[in-house]
mmCIF file of C-alpha atoms in Angstrom:
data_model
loop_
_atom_site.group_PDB
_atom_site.id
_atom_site.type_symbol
_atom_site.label_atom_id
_atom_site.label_comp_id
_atom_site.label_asym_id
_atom_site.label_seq_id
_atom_site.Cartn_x
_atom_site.Cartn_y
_atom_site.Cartn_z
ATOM 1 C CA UNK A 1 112.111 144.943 96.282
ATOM 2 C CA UNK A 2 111.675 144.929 92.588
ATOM 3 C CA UNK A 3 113.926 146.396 89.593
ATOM 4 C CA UNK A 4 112.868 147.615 86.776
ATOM 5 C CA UNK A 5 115.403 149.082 84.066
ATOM 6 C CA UNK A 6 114.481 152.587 82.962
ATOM 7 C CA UNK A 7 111.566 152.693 79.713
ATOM 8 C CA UNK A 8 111.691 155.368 76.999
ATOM 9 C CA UNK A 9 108.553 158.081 77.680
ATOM 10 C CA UNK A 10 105.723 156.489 77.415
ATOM 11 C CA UNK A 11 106.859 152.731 77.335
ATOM 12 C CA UNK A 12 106.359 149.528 80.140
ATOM 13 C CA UNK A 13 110.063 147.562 80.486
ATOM 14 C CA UNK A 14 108.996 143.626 79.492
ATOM 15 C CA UNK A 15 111.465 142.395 82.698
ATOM 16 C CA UNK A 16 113.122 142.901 85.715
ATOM 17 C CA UNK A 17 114.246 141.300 89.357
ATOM 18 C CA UNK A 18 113.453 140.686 92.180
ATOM 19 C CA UNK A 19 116.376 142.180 94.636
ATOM 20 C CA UNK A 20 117.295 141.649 98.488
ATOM 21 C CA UNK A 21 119.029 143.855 100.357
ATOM 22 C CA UNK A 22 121.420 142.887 103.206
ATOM 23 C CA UNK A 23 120.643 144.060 106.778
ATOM 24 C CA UNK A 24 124.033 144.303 107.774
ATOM 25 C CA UNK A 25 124.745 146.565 104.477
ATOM 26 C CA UNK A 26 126.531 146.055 101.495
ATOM 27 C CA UNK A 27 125.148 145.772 97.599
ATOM 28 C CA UNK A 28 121.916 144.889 96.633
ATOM 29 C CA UNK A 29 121.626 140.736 95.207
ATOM 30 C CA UNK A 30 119.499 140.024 92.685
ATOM 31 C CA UNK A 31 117.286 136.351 93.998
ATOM 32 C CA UNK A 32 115.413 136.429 90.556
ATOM 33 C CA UNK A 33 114.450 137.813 86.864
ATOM 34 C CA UNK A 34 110.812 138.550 86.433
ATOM 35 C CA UNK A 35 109.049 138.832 83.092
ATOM 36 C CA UNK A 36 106.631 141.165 82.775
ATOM 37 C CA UNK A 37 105.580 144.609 84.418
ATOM 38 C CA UNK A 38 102.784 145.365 87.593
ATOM 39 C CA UNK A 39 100.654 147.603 85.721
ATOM 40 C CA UNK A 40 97.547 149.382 87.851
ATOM 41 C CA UNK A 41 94.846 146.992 89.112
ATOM 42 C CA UNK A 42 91.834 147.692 87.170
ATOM 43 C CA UNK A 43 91.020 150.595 90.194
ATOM 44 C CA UNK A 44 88.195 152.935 88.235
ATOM 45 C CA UNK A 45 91.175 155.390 86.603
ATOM 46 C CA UNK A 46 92.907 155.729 90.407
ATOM 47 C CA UNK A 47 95.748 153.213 89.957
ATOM 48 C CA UNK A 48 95.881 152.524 93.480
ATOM 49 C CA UNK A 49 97.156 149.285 93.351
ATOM 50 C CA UNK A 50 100.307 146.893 91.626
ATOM 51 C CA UNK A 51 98.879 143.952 89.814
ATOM 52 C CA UNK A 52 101.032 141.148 88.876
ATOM 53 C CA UNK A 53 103.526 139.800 89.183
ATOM 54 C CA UNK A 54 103.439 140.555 93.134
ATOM 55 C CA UNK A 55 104.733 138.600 96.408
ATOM 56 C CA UNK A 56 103.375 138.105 99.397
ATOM 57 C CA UNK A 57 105.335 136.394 102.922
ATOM 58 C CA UNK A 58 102.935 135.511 105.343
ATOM 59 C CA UNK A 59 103.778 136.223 109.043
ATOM 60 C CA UNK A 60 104.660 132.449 109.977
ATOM 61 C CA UNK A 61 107.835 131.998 109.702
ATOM 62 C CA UNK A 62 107.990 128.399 108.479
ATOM 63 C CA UNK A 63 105.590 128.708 105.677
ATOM 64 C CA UNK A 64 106.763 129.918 102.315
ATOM 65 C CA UNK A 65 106.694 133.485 100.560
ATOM 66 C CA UNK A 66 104.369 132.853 97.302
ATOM 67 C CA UNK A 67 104.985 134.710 93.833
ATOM 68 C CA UNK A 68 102.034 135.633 91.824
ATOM 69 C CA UNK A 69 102.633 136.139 87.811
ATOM 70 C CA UNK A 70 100.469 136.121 85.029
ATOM 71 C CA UNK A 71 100.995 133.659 82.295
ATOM 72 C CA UNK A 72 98.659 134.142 79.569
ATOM 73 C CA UNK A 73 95.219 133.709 80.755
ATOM 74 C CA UNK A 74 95.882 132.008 84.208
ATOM 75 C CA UNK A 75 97.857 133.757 87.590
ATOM 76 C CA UNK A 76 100.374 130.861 88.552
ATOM 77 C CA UNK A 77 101.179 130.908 92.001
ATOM 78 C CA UNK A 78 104.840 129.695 93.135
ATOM 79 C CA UNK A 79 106.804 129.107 96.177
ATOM 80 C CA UNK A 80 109.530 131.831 96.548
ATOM 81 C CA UNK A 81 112.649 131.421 98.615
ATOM 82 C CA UNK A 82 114.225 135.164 99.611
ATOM 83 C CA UNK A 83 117.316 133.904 99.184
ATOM 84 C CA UNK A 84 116.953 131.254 96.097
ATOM 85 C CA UNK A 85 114.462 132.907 94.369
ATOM 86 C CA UNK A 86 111.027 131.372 92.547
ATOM 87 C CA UNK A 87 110.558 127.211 93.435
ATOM 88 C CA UNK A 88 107.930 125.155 91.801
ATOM 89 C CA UNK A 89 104.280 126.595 90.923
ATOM 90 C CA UNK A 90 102.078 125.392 93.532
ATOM 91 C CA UNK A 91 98.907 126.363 92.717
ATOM 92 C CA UNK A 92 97.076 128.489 89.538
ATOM 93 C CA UNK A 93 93.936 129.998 88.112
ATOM 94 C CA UNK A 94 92.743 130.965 84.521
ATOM 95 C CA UNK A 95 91.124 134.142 84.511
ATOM 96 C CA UNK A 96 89.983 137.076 82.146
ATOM 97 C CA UNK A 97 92.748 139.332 83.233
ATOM 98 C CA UNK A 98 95.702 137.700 85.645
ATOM 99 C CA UNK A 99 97.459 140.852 85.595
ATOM 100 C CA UNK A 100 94.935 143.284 87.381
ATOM 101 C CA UNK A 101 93.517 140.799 89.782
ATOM 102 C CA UNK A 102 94.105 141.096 93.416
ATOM 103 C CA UNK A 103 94.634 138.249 95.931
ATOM 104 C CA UNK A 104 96.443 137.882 99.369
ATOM 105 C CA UNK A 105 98.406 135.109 101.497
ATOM 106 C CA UNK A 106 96.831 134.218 104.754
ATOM 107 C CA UNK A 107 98.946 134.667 107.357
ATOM 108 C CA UNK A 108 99.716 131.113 108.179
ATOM 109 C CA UNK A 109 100.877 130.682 104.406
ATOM 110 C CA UNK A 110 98.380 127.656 103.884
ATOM 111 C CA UNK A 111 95.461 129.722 101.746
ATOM 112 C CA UNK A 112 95.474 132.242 98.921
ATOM 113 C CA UNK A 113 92.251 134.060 98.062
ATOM 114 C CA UNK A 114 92.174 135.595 94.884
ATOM 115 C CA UNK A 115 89.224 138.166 93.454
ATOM 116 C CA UNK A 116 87.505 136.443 90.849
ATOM 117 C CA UNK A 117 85.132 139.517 89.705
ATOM 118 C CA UNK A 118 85.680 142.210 87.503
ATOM 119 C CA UNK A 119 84.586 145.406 87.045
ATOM 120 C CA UNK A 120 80.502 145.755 87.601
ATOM 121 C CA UNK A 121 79.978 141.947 88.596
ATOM 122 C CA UNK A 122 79.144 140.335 92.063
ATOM 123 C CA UNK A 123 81.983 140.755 94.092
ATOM 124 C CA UNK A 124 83.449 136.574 93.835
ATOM 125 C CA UNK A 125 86.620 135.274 95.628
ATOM 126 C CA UNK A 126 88.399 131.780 95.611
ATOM 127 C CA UNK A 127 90.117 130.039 98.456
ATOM 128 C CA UNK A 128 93.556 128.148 97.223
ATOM 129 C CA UNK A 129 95.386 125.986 99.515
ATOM 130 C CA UNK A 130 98.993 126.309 99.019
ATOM 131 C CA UNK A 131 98.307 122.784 97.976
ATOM 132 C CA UNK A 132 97.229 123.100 94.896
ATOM 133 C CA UNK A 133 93.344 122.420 95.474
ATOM 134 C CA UNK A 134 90.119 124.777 95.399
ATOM 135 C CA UNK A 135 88.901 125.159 99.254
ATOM 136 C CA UNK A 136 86.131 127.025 98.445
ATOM 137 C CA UNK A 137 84.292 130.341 96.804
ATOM 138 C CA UNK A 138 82.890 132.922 98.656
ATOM 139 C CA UNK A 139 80.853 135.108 97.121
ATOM 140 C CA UNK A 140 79.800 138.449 99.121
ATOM 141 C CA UNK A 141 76.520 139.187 99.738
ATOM 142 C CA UNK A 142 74.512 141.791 97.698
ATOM 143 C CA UNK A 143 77.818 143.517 96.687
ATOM 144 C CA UNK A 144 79.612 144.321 93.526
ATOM 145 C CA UNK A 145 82.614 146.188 92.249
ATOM 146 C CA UNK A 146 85.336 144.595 94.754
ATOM 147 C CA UNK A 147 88.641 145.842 94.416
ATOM 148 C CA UNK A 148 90.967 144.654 97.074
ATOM 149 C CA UNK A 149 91.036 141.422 99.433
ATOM 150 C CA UNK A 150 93.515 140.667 102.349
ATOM 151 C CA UNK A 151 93.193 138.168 104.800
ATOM 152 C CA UNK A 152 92.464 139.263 108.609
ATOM 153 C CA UNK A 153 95.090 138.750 111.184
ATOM 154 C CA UNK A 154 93.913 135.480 112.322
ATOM 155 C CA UNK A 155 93.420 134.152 108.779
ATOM 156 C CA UNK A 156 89.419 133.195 109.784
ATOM 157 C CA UNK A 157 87.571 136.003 107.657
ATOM 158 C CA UNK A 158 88.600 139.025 104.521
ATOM 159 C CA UNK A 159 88.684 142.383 104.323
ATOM 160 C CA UNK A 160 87.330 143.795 101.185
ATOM 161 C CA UNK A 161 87.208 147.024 99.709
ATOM 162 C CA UNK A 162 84.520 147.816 96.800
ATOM 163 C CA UNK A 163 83.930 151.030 94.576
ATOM 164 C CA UNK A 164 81.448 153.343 93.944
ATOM 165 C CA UNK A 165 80.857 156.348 92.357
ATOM 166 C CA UNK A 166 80.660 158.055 95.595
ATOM 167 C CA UNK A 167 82.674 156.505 98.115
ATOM 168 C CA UNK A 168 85.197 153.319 98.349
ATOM 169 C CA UNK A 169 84.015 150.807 101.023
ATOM 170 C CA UNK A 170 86.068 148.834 103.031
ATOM 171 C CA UNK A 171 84.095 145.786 104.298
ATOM 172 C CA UNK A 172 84.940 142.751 106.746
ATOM 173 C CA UNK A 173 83.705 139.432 105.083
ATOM 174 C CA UNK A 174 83.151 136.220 106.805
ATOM 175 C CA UNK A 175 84.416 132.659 104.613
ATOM 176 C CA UNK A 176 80.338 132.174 104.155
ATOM 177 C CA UNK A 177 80.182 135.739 102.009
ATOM 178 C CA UNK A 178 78.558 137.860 105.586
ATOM 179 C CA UNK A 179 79.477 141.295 104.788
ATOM 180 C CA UNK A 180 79.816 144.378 107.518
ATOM 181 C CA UNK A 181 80.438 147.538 106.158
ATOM 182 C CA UNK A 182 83.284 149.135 108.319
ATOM 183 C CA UNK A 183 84.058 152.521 106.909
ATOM 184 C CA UNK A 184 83.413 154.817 103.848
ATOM 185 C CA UNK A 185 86.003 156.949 102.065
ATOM 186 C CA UNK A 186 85.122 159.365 99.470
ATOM 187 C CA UNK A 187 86.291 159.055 96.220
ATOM 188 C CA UNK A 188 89.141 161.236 94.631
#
């Protein structure tokens, strides 16, 4: 879980940790220090979502956690060990704002997607390997305003949510951009 000291009214604390704590009991351990904050994803005033620095462990158990953090105008992606804490970056991305974008970890640990559009644009999302290498873009048909990605349970197609004024959409995407709406929610 994450640690953040206590901010005067009004103010963001610039660092924290990341903290395990044992099943069998006892005091929490610190595995890291983080820099930075998780403000809000860019979510249309809601604030529905952390943005980075985040982690992700994907169901495998082999494959690696991976750390998301923004580092000026790229989201560096790292290997993290629960018990040792951040390893070397293996993958990153400059964007407009690495701190309010959203990505996921497929659930063999191999791929990251992460959003590439912003607010109003064509809803655009990049495949990472763990690698380091581009595996591709998919861009979703006829849709804009994405807000969330995650990877489906057998790591072959995304789910996607996207706003609009009346409703948020949650929509299953195949890896060539195919979109099926699935279900509307009203906004709040």
């Amino acid at each position: 879980y994450w640690s953040w000291p206590r901010s005067p009214e009004g103010g963001r604390p610039g660092a924290g940790r990341l903290m395990r704590a044992p099943m069998a009991g006892g005091a929490p351990q610190t595995v890291m220090e983080i820099k930075d904050y998780p403000g809000p994803i860019e979510n249309y005033g809601n604030g529905v979502s952390r943005g980075n620095p985040s982690f992700r462990c994907p169901s495998r158990p082999a494959a690696s956690c991976v750390l998301a953090e923004p580092d000026g105008t790229k989201l560096v992606f790292s290997a993290l060990d629960p018990l040792e804490g951040r390893k070397q970056a293996i993958a990153g991305i400059e964007m407009a704002k690495p701190k309010q974008t959203a990505w996921d970890l497929s659930p063999d640990g191999s791929r990251i997607v992460v959003q590439l559009s912003q607010n109003g644009e064509p809803c655009l999302h990049r495949i990472l390997k763990t690698s380091g290498e581009t595996e591709r873009d998919v861009a979703v048909e006829k849709t804009i305003n994405c807000l969330l990605v995650a990877w489906s349970a057998n790591g072959r197609s995304l789910f996607v949510t996207r706003h609009a004024l009346q409703a948020h959409t949650l929509m299953h995407v195949t890896l060539d951009g195919k979109a099926t709406e699935l279900r509307q929610s009203p906004t709040w």
